[in-house]
Amino acid sequence: SAFEDSLRARAAAVIRDVEAAGSFAVVMSMRPYQTDPLVNHFIGKYFVRLGVPVIPADALPGLNDVDLGDVRVRVRSNSQATLYAAAKTVARNPHLELGHIASFGCGHDAVVCDELERILQEAGKQVLVLKLDESDVRGPLRIRITSFVETVRQERRQVEPRGNGTGFPWPVFTKDDARRRTVYIPNLSVAFSRVIGSVLERSGVHIEVMPLADERAIELGKLYLHNDICFPAQINVGEFLRVIETDKPDPDRIALGMHQNCGTCRAGQYAMLARKALDHAGLASVPIVTSGNELRHLHPGFGIDAAMQIQLLHGFAVMDALEDLRRSTRPYEKNAGETEAAFETALTALCDNVANGRRAVFVVLEDAVAAFNRIAVSHEAPRPSVLVLGEILLAVHPSSNYRLEAYLEKHGLEVVGTRLSDFFHSGFVVSRAEAQRWFERKPWLTTLVDKTCDALFVRALDSVETIMAGYARHRPRVSAREIYASASPWIDKIHAAGEGWLILGEILHAAAHGMNSFVVVQPFGCMPNHIFGRGLARVVKEAYPHVQVLCLDFDPDTSMGNIENRLQMLIMNARELERLSATAPSVQYPQRPWRRAAARLPARPGTGRSSGYCEY
């Protein structure tokens, strides 16, 4: 406390000095680890040499008293609160300017930088954003700082005020908007958007599912979003901007709908990201709605109630089963197109019946199983299988992953996809764990909902598996609970940023049941997936040395040539692994595996703890 008091007293003295001299000081904001001079390249000395005092953001007096009620992003930590409070302090003090250190290629910092820039722009100021990495070349750093200081000095010599404080508007989606506006929703997967669109249509909201992103959509998303934000955000916002460009709908008759899921990454900040893009694209009057509860009640005329959540829960469970039917039939069909026709018929029936209750959607699945069993297939040996998983949008959105599934299938593999029902189910599993561990205090009603939805997902997937057992080429699947059991020796249940333990759990469970090849897709620079996907590949290799885990990064400028070269290596290895495994004892699924916890790996000798090591 004594240290912090002295720090704030020194900062207050510096502010008094620059006010008396009619000059200015620079407040430097950064994440806590960036205060290390090795990380920030001794950045303060560049300002001091130019005669500009430097104040660390957390040294500003009165930060705890700053009202953050009008901040447009979700504040997830005390360190983030410090950044935004410092920006608001600088915005209202004519003798302070803001500099901010960001990590190169960090999507989380992209969200922070956008909000800092908005706060300062409303005051007529600019924030100096310095993206730093391990490079020790400091010439460009010095040039940018010198240019910033000279620009500020020139602006301060002007008589007219620097800002008007108006900022961008934030239109609200009201009940009247729900009656007169069409909500355009982007794609997570094509089937997902159609199912959720059907549920929302039944609630009285006009829904339009947008076409999958093409090259122009990706270009528009890249143009209007921060260049460090991750690829999925650019895909979804780009799909909307592409519709605006081609169809030219009336801005007063439309709204943008966005999926909100992972609260710890950009997906929890979709409203702010999309808002900035639409404002700069000249669409400031277009409101935004999301599938979650947004700050400041941005869409009081739009929401997903409990009944709709139950409908979606059963709809997603059946939707994933339909995807499994399609993936396991299409590589072997004798008459090209029959599988896609059967899938389209079943998906249309699901969308028509998803709001009619649990039994109605299960009847759709029963009919689909019968229809897929009737499709004429070749009796060739089963192809090598590959599980595609990772960041959820990249794993299921064909445009974002460069039609990865089609490529693998074309080259002789059978694709097993990740399931969206597991992704949403894991959210309730994690929320229950957070409440049980007191990591987050939750209202009793939220806890009850989490517990109920967790149980309902298990029950729904149990029913789905019972029906799917009648499918000739069925590959049994387990629920998120059992998937976590496979990952539990290495990852705690509450670690769910991005896809968290789902990635490791799915790989380990599938590897334990004979699958040898895995493709983990992630946005370039995605920290959660670098940790839980690429970072945990070593755990998989220690447990199953023979398997291959290929991690692929995607962004708007990804070279398909580079991706193709790496996929060809995976395809050749998958064929060889399949040949070798044909001569080894096969691993059988346990009877009704969805009712049993996934088997743990053997314990490390002498410890009694599962280590992930086993012999092949």
XYZ file of C-alpha atoms in Angstrom:
616
model
C 0.000 0.000 0.000
C 2.830 2.367 0.822
C 4.440 1.704 -2.551
C 1.187 2.258 -4.457
C 0.465 5.449 -2.502
C 3.907 6.821 -3.337
C 3.453 5.852 -6.993
C 0.147 7.722 -7.248
C 1.588 10.721 -5.383
C 4.465 10.914 -7.851
C 2.066 10.667 -10.810
C -0.095 13.463 -9.341
C 3.011 15.640 -9.012
C 3.954 15.041 -12.655
C 0.427 15.947 -13.762
C 0.586 19.194 -11.751
C 3.942 20.044 -13.339
C 2.743 19.604 -16.929
C -0.463 21.520 -16.209
C 1.562 24.416 -14.795
C 3.902 24.351 -17.797
C 1.062 24.072 -20.322
C 2.653 20.851 -21.597
C 1.596 17.203 -21.553
C 2.609 13.787 -20.253
C 2.101 10.387 -21.845
C 0.262 7.673 -19.928
C 1.557 4.245 -20.965
C -0.947 1.421 -20.634
C -0.042 -2.243 -21.037
C -0.686 -5.676 -19.632
C 1.099 -6.455 -16.342
C 3.788 -8.657 -17.904
C 4.689 -5.899 -20.356
C 6.065 -3.663 -17.608
C 9.245 -5.736 -17.874
C 11.825 -3.579 -19.744
C 12.929 -6.657 -21.681
C 9.399 -6.904 -23.076
C 8.721 -3.182 -23.605
C 12.228 -2.385 -24.925
C 12.761 0.409 -22.329
C 10.045 2.363 -24.077
C 9.847 5.159 -21.498
C 13.280 6.528 -22.366
C 12.217 7.426 -25.910
C 9.577 9.820 -24.575
C 11.790 11.250 -21.824
C 14.548 12.062 -24.324
C 11.958 14.159 -26.201
C 11.070 16.029 -23.006
C 7.786 14.178 -22.364
C 7.189 12.641 -18.909
C 5.807 9.101 -18.791
C 3.208 7.861 -16.278
C 2.340 4.171 -15.934
C -1.411 3.690 -16.322
C -1.846 1.986 -12.956
C -0.172 4.968 -11.234
C -2.929 7.423 -12.210
C -4.798 8.717 -9.153
C -8.503 7.926 -8.853
C -8.691 4.975 -11.264
C -10.988 3.056 -8.922
C -13.484 5.919 -9.064
C -13.788 5.970 -12.874
C -17.219 4.882 -14.117
C -16.874 2.155 -16.747
C -20.613 1.875 -17.334
C -20.367 3.165 -20.904
C -17.465 0.958 -21.964
C -18.628 -1.038 -24.971
C -16.728 -4.247 -24.273
C -16.981 -6.829 -21.537
C -14.411 -6.172 -18.825
C -12.977 -9.554 -17.863
C -10.250 -8.683 -15.344
C -8.878 -5.967 -13.084
C -6.006 -5.356 -15.498
C -8.477 -4.665 -18.312
C -10.441 -2.345 -16.040
C -7.216 -0.408 -15.397
C -6.643 0.051 -19.141
C -10.118 1.437 -19.799
C -10.158 3.617 -16.677
C -6.799 5.089 -17.675
C -8.104 5.817 -21.188
C -11.141 7.649 -19.793
C -8.893 9.635 -17.433
C -6.673 10.658 -20.343
C -9.699 11.524 -22.495
C -10.948 14.155 -20.039
C -7.566 15.666 -19.115
C -6.153 18.059 -21.760
C -2.619 17.569 -20.415
C -2.499 13.791 -20.860
C -2.028 11.594 -23.930
C -2.224 7.807 -24.180
C 0.231 5.242 -25.468
C -0.576 1.531 -25.407
C 1.623 -1.529 -25.799
C 0.010 -4.487 -27.558
C 1.364 -7.926 -28.352
C 1.850 -8.589 -32.046
C -0.909 -10.741 -33.530
C -2.980 -10.930 -30.324
C -6.740 -11.036 -30.920
C -7.432 -10.155 -27.283
C -5.289 -7.014 -27.597
C -7.179 -6.178 -30.802
C -10.393 -5.877 -28.760
C -8.648 -3.698 -26.159
C -7.031 -1.458 -28.781
C -10.308 -0.861 -30.596
C -12.004 0.251 -27.388
C -9.099 2.472 -26.312
C -9.152 4.141 -29.723
C -12.901 4.723 -29.491
C -12.636 6.325 -26.053
C -9.830 8.639 -27.159
C -11.410 9.493 -30.526
C -14.546 10.739 -28.797
C -12.313 13.245 -27.004
C -10.593 14.236 -30.241
C -7.389 12.409 -29.321
C -5.432 9.547 -30.819
C -3.879 6.644 -28.957
C -0.382 5.560 -29.888
C -0.568 1.766 -30.266
C 2.803 0.040 -30.330
C 2.763 -3.641 -31.299
C 5.814 -5.274 -29.816
C 7.301 -8.730 -30.226
C 10.679 -10.275 -29.540
C 12.422 -8.241 -32.257
C 15.124 -5.963 -30.829
C 15.146 -3.636 -33.861
C 14.185 -0.319 -32.246
C 14.561 2.142 -35.115
C 10.894 1.945 -36.227
C 9.813 2.215 -32.578
C 11.741 5.448 -32.120
C 10.384 6.900 -35.378
C 6.752 6.204 -34.396
C 7.175 7.746 -30.949
C 8.908 10.843 -32.354
C 6.150 11.273 -34.953
C 3.432 10.891 -32.289
C 5.009 13.468 -29.971
C 5.465 16.014 -32.767
C 1.889 15.491 -33.955
C 0.502 16.069 -30.458
C 2.599 19.218 -30.036
C 1.319 20.604 -33.328
C -2.309 19.833 -32.436
C -1.894 21.513 -29.059
C -0.884 24.738 -30.830
C -4.295 24.846 -32.539
C -6.927 27.066 -30.955
C -10.051 25.054 -31.817
C -11.057 22.148 -29.519
C -9.819 18.714 -30.488
C -13.063 16.772 -30.013
C -16.819 17.029 -29.572
C -17.414 13.881 -27.529
C -20.226 12.598 -29.738
C -18.734 9.250 -30.755
C -20.600 6.559 -32.669
C -24.255 5.803 -31.931
C -25.286 2.462 -30.464
C -28.760 1.669 -31.823
C -30.969 -0.587 -29.707
C -33.083 -3.409 -31.142
C -36.580 -2.889 -29.722
C -39.803 -4.903 -29.863
C -40.920 -2.685 -32.722
C -37.711 -3.586 -34.565
C -38.533 -7.267 -34.040
C -41.749 -6.742 -35.988
C -40.356 -4.685 -38.861
C -36.677 -5.653 -39.253
C -35.176 -8.787 -40.785
C -32.316 -10.211 -38.722
C -29.510 -11.497 -40.911
C -27.551 -14.261 -39.193
C -24.124 -15.495 -40.321
C -23.005 -19.095 -40.435
C -21.415 -21.141 -37.729
C -22.174 -24.195 -39.789
C -24.821 -24.101 -42.503
C -27.014 -26.605 -40.661
C -26.619 -24.783 -37.335
C -27.737 -21.442 -38.761
C -30.754 -23.029 -40.442
C -31.841 -24.794 -37.235
C -31.464 -21.741 -35.009
C -33.098 -19.617 -37.712
C -36.151 -21.911 -37.686
C -36.513 -21.629 -33.902
C -36.265 -17.838 -34.043
C -38.748 -17.648 -36.925
C -41.304 -19.549 -34.816
C -40.863 -16.904 -32.078
C -41.971 -14.166 -34.477
C -38.602 -12.754 -35.594
C -37.911 -12.441 -39.320
C -34.689 -14.349 -40.025
C -32.472 -14.504 -43.097
C -29.535 -16.934 -43.088
C -26.724 -15.396 -45.112
C -24.770 -17.216 -47.845
C -21.427 -18.720 -46.917
C -18.528 -16.301 -47.131
C -16.787 -15.996 -50.484
C -13.488 -14.236 -51.216
C -15.176 -10.828 -51.296
C -16.792 -11.406 -47.894
C -13.416 -12.282 -46.412
C -11.929 -9.176 -48.019
C -14.646 -6.960 -46.507
C -14.234 -8.476 -43.062
C -10.509 -7.852 -43.231
C -11.109 -4.277 -44.411
C -13.456 -3.154 -41.628
C -12.130 -5.076 -38.612
C -8.928 -4.720 -36.626
C -6.177 -6.512 -38.551
C -5.183 -8.554 -35.484
C -8.671 -9.861 -34.753
C -9.049 -13.521 -35.561
C -10.315 -15.026 -38.778
C -13.765 -16.245 -37.577
C -14.775 -12.691 -36.660
C -13.719 -11.474 -40.087
C -15.695 -14.294 -41.704
C -18.968 -13.554 -39.889
C -18.876 -9.761 -40.211
C -17.706 -10.132 -43.816
C -20.714 -12.295 -44.670
C -23.030 -9.475 -43.589
C -21.094 -6.743 -45.394
C -21.144 -8.892 -48.516
C -24.952 -9.122 -48.374
C -25.140 -5.351 -47.961
C -22.912 -4.871 -50.993
C -24.782 -7.287 -53.267
C -28.435 -7.116 -52.147
C -28.450 -3.481 -50.951
C -31.222 -3.939 -48.331
C -32.757 -0.912 -46.607
C -30.623 -0.239 -43.463
C -33.797 0.755 -41.596
C -35.329 -2.678 -42.217
C -32.479 -4.980 -41.223
C -30.404 -6.006 -38.210
C -27.301 -8.131 -37.757
C -27.457 -11.222 -35.567
C -24.252 -12.615 -34.083
C -23.492 -15.787 -32.153
C -22.078 -15.167 -28.692
C -20.359 -18.079 -27.020
C -16.874 -18.102 -25.497
C -16.791 -15.214 -23.037
C -13.022 -15.296 -22.615
C -12.134 -14.523 -26.243
C -13.337 -12.418 -29.172
C -16.563 -14.421 -29.475
C -17.748 -12.805 -26.244
C -17.045 -9.369 -27.754
C -18.855 -9.841 -31.074
C -21.282 -6.986 -30.479
C -18.498 -4.434 -30.065
C -16.439 -5.808 -32.942
C -19.380 -5.802 -35.322
C -20.549 -2.377 -34.126
C -17.254 -0.749 -35.023
C -17.212 -2.421 -38.442
C -20.780 -1.348 -39.268
C -20.157 2.219 -38.092
C -17.150 2.591 -40.361
C -19.008 0.944 -43.244
C -21.741 3.599 -43.052
C -24.289 1.363 -41.304
C -24.487 3.171 -37.974
C -28.297 2.836 -37.855
C -28.273 -0.982 -38.129
C -28.779 -2.590 -34.687
C -26.991 -5.737 -33.559
C -28.498 -8.644 -31.649
C -26.641 -11.609 -30.183
C -27.534 -14.980 -28.737
C -26.419 -13.833 -25.270
C -27.137 -11.089 -22.762
C -25.310 -8.014 -23.951
C -24.124 -4.991 -22.026
C -26.600 -2.115 -21.621
C -29.512 -4.203 -22.975
C -28.718 -3.709 -26.643
C -31.579 -5.872 -27.844
C -34.586 -5.760 -25.481
C -36.737 -6.817 -28.423
C -34.773 -10.015 -28.993
C -33.934 -12.961 -26.769
C -33.762 -16.747 -26.510
C -36.003 -17.962 -23.701
C -35.894 -21.292 -21.845
C -38.375 -23.016 -24.167
C -36.312 -22.031 -27.207
C -33.130 -23.269 -25.523
C -34.719 -26.689 -24.973
C -35.800 -26.795 -28.615
C -32.283 -25.920 -29.746
C -30.749 -28.491 -27.399
C -32.670 -31.340 -29.011
C -32.306 -29.810 -32.461
C -28.510 -29.645 -32.200
C -28.281 -33.229 -30.921
C -30.213 -34.492 -33.966
C -28.402 -32.088 -36.316
C -25.025 -33.525 -35.286
C -26.354 -37.039 -35.865
C -27.443 -36.042 -39.377
C -23.940 -34.699 -40.028
C -22.516 -38.054 -38.860
C -24.854 -39.882 -41.241
C -23.735 -37.723 -44.130
C -20.008 -37.965 -43.400
C -20.031 -41.751 -42.963
C -22.146 -42.448 -46.078
C -20.958 -39.992 -48.716
C -17.469 -41.507 -49.281
C -19.029 -44.891 -50.127
C -22.162 -43.951 -52.119
C -22.546 -45.604 -55.498
C -24.759 -42.881 -56.962
C -23.231 -39.459 -56.490
C -25.556 -36.958 -54.849
C -27.816 -39.401 -53.020
C -26.232 -38.668 -49.648
C -26.558 -34.897 -50.011
C -30.186 -35.270 -51.117
C -31.017 -37.437 -48.080
C -29.243 -34.994 -45.775
C -31.089 -32.004 -47.217
C -34.436 -33.776 -46.837
C -33.686 -34.673 -43.226
C -32.367 -31.198 -42.349
C -35.458 -29.546 -43.841
C -37.661 -31.883 -41.810
C -35.659 -31.068 -38.678
C -36.078 -27.325 -39.244
C -39.819 -27.813 -39.761
C -40.181 -29.843 -36.540
C -37.549 -28.429 -34.184
C -40.140 -26.304 -32.391
C -42.646 -29.193 -32.127
C -41.072 -30.995 -29.210
C -38.543 -33.685 -28.366
C -40.420 -36.600 -29.887
C -40.918 -34.819 -33.220
C -37.185 -34.288 -33.820
C -36.376 -37.882 -32.866
C -38.912 -39.116 -35.424
C -36.992 -37.043 -37.990
C -33.802 -38.851 -36.998
C -35.490 -42.281 -37.187
C -36.659 -41.494 -40.722
C -33.171 -40.240 -41.632
C -31.506 -43.431 -40.375
C -33.872 -45.502 -42.505
C -33.231 -43.267 -45.530
C -29.448 -43.473 -45.208
C -29.588 -47.234 -44.778
C -31.348 -47.407 -48.157
C -28.556 -45.556 -49.986
C -26.577 -47.925 -52.200
C -22.950 -48.032 -51.053
C -19.832 -49.815 -52.241
C -18.431 -52.628 -50.156
C -14.858 -51.383 -50.234
C -12.785 -51.596 -47.094
C -13.413 -48.703 -44.686
C -11.304 -45.691 -45.482
C -8.791 -44.309 -42.976
C -10.668 -41.940 -40.689
C -9.586 -38.463 -39.607
C -11.136 -36.315 -36.881
C -11.374 -32.596 -37.747
C -11.759 -30.365 -34.696
C -10.426 -27.181 -33.093
C -11.798 -23.628 -33.016
C -15.488 -24.241 -33.454
C -16.241 -21.997 -36.438
C -13.154 -23.063 -38.365
C -14.004 -26.710 -37.726
C -17.541 -26.534 -39.138
C -17.616 -23.526 -41.518
C -16.551 -24.749 -44.992
C -15.399 -21.365 -46.334
C -13.241 -20.610 -43.317
C -11.211 -23.836 -43.536
C -10.877 -23.833 -47.325
C -13.321 -26.757 -47.754
C -11.082 -28.980 -45.671
C -13.551 -31.862 -45.299
C -14.198 -32.059 -49.030
C -10.458 -32.116 -49.711
C -9.780 -34.941 -47.256
C -12.708 -36.957 -48.563
C -11.646 -36.438 -52.164
C -8.240 -37.893 -51.288
C -9.551 -41.104 -49.804
C -10.245 -40.397 -46.128
C -13.446 -40.587 -44.091
C -13.964 -37.453 -42.024
C -15.337 -37.482 -38.498
C -16.414 -34.025 -37.429
C -16.610 -32.312 -34.072
C -20.147 -31.901 -32.686
C -21.758 -28.571 -31.916
C -23.933 -30.223 -29.266
C -20.744 -31.117 -27.346
C -19.534 -27.530 -27.647
C -22.718 -26.104 -26.143
C -23.056 -28.936 -23.624
C -19.541 -28.248 -22.324
C -20.588 -24.689 -21.470
C -23.087 -25.978 -18.913
C -20.565 -28.500 -17.584
C -17.997 -25.752 -17.074
C -20.518 -23.361 -15.534
C -21.493 -25.985 -12.960
C -17.839 -26.592 -12.130
C -17.219 -22.863 -11.654
C -20.103 -22.627 -9.221
C -19.022 -25.742 -7.322
C -15.457 -24.451 -6.968
C -16.592 -20.892 -6.072
C -14.648 -19.440 -8.972
C -17.772 -17.486 -9.795
C -20.822 -16.817 -7.690
C -23.954 -17.597 -9.638
C -27.606 -16.996 -8.772
C -29.429 -20.141 -7.673
C -31.597 -20.012 -10.785
C -28.512 -19.994 -13.057
C -27.100 -22.963 -11.164
C -30.400 -24.823 -11.546
C -30.501 -24.081 -15.279
C -26.910 -25.296 -15.722
C -27.650 -28.518 -13.866
C -30.882 -29.103 -15.782
C -29.359 -28.432 -19.210
C -26.379 -30.661 -18.428
C -28.763 -33.533 -17.615
C -30.958 -32.790 -20.648
C -27.974 -32.905 -23.010
C -26.960 -36.316 -21.648
C -30.522 -37.585 -21.992
C -30.875 -36.203 -25.531
C -27.578 -37.704 -26.697
C -28.544 -41.024 -25.097
C -31.756 -41.042 -27.134
C -29.865 -40.083 -30.284
C -27.384 -42.917 -29.807
C -30.211 -45.407 -29.293
C -31.717 -44.388 -32.643
C -28.344 -44.214 -34.415
C -27.545 -47.787 -33.328
C -29.846 -48.850 -36.178
C -27.572 -47.217 -38.762
C -25.404 -49.682 -40.672
C -22.159 -47.683 -40.436
C -22.710 -46.018 -37.072
C -19.656 -44.908 -35.122
C -20.723 -44.528 -31.447
C -20.188 -41.104 -29.892
C -20.125 -40.095 -26.232
C -21.275 -36.967 -24.417
C -19.138 -34.039 -23.266
C -19.032 -35.557 -19.783
C -17.235 -38.659 -21.056
C -15.027 -36.549 -23.313
C -13.878 -34.608 -20.267
C -13.111 -37.860 -18.437
C -10.452 -38.574 -21.085
C -8.835 -35.146 -20.592
C -9.221 -34.858 -16.817
C -5.726 -36.119 -15.880
C -4.230 -33.069 -17.637
C -6.805 -30.249 -17.670
C -9.186 -29.031 -15.005
C -12.823 -28.760 -15.990
C -12.960 -24.967 -15.649
C -10.314 -24.400 -18.348
C -12.594 -23.807 -21.303
C -11.214 -20.793 -23.187
C -11.785 -21.371 -26.872
C -12.736 -25.049 -26.932
C -10.610 -25.870 -23.868
C -10.517 -29.480 -22.769
C -12.876 -30.578 -25.551
C -9.975 -30.679 -28.015
C -7.710 -32.888 -25.927
C -10.616 -34.999 -24.661
C -11.959 -35.727 -28.140
C -8.533 -36.687 -29.461
C -7.674 -38.950 -26.530
C -11.056 -40.663 -26.550
C -10.968 -41.247 -30.314
C -7.349 -42.453 -30.190
C -8.282 -44.930 -27.450
C -10.862 -46.373 -29.847
C -8.625 -46.805 -32.862
C -8.476 -43.449 -34.654
C -4.994 -42.462 -35.796
C -5.270 -39.082 -37.564
C -6.392 -35.704 -36.289
C -6.524 -32.206 -37.795
C -6.764 -29.319 -35.323
C -7.775 -26.062 -37.026
C -7.300 -22.681 -35.358
C -7.155 -18.991 -36.275
C -3.663 -17.595 -36.663
C -2.493 -16.267 -33.299
C -5.383 -17.811 -31.322
C -3.971 -18.176 -27.813
C -6.617 -20.546 -26.379
C -6.238 -22.975 -29.261
C -2.452 -22.690 -29.239
C -2.615 -23.885 -25.627
C -5.377 -26.477 -25.821
C -4.733 -27.642 -29.374
C -1.129 -27.266 -30.501
C 0.172 -26.992 -26.939
C -1.321 -30.306 -25.819
C -0.287 -32.321 -28.871
C 2.663 -33.551 -26.807
C 0.266 -35.137 -24.305
C -1.373 -37.039 -27.150
C 1.939 -38.185 -28.596
C 3.141 -39.399 -25.217
C -0.053 -41.414 -24.763
C -0.250 -42.671 -28.369
C 3.117 -42.260 -30.109
C 1.808 -43.610 -33.398
C -0.986 -41.067 -33.985
C -0.576 -37.899 -36.028
C -1.929 -34.527 -34.921
C -1.765 -31.840 -37.611
C -2.386 -28.265 -36.397
C -3.359 -25.804 -39.126
C -3.540 -22.022 -38.732
C -5.941 -20.005 -40.908
C -6.269 -16.305 -41.645
C -7.418 -14.278 -44.695
C -3.996 -14.621 -46.321
C -3.408 -18.326 -45.711
C -1.783 -20.058 -48.676
C -3.746 -23.096 -49.811
C -0.518 -24.436 -51.282
C 1.029 -24.587 -47.825
C -2.092 -26.184 -46.356
C -2.257 -28.734 -49.166
C 1.356 -29.817 -48.718
C 0.789 -30.561 -45.051
C -2.520 -32.328 -45.713
C -0.882 -34.598 -48.274
C 1.627 -35.716 -45.659
C -1.244 -36.477 -43.277
C -3.123 -38.415 -45.975
C -0.120 -40.585 -46.821
C 0.558 -41.286 -43.163
C -3.124 -42.077 -42.537
C -3.059 -44.743 -45.255
C 0.075 -46.295 -43.807
C -1.300 -46.261 -40.263
C -4.473 -47.935 -41.532
C -2.422 -50.641 -43.222
C -0.410 -51.281 -40.080
C -3.432 -51.310 -37.787
C -5.120 -53.907 -39.997
C -2.515 -56.408 -38.812
C -2.733 -55.378 -35.129
C -5.442 -56.341 -32.611
C -8.394 -54.006 -33.008
C -9.811 -51.917 -30.192
C -13.521 -52.469 -29.759
C -15.997 -49.955 -28.450
C -17.640 -51.005 -25.191
C -21.306 -51.879 -25.429
C -23.435 -48.723 -25.132
C -20.353 -46.558 -24.490
C -22.382 -43.394 -24.067
C -23.603 -44.725 -20.712
C -20.119 -45.357 -19.356
C -17.293 -43.042 -18.336
C -14.420 -43.087 -20.790
C -11.575 -45.338 -19.695
C -8.628 -43.604 -18.082
C -5.146 -44.206 -19.458
C -2.766 -46.433 -17.474
C -1.129 -45.002 -14.382
C 2.516 -43.995 -14.445
C 4.464 -46.774 -12.703
C 4.914 -46.103 -9.008
C 2.630 -43.073 -8.829
C -0.914 -44.369 -9.133
C -1.703 -41.317 -11.304
C -2.649 -41.338 -14.946
C 0.207 -39.778 -16.885
C -0.886 -40.254 -20.466
C 1.800 -42.865 -21.103
C 0.924 -46.205 -22.634
C 2.730 -48.581 -24.938
C 1.688 -49.038 -28.564
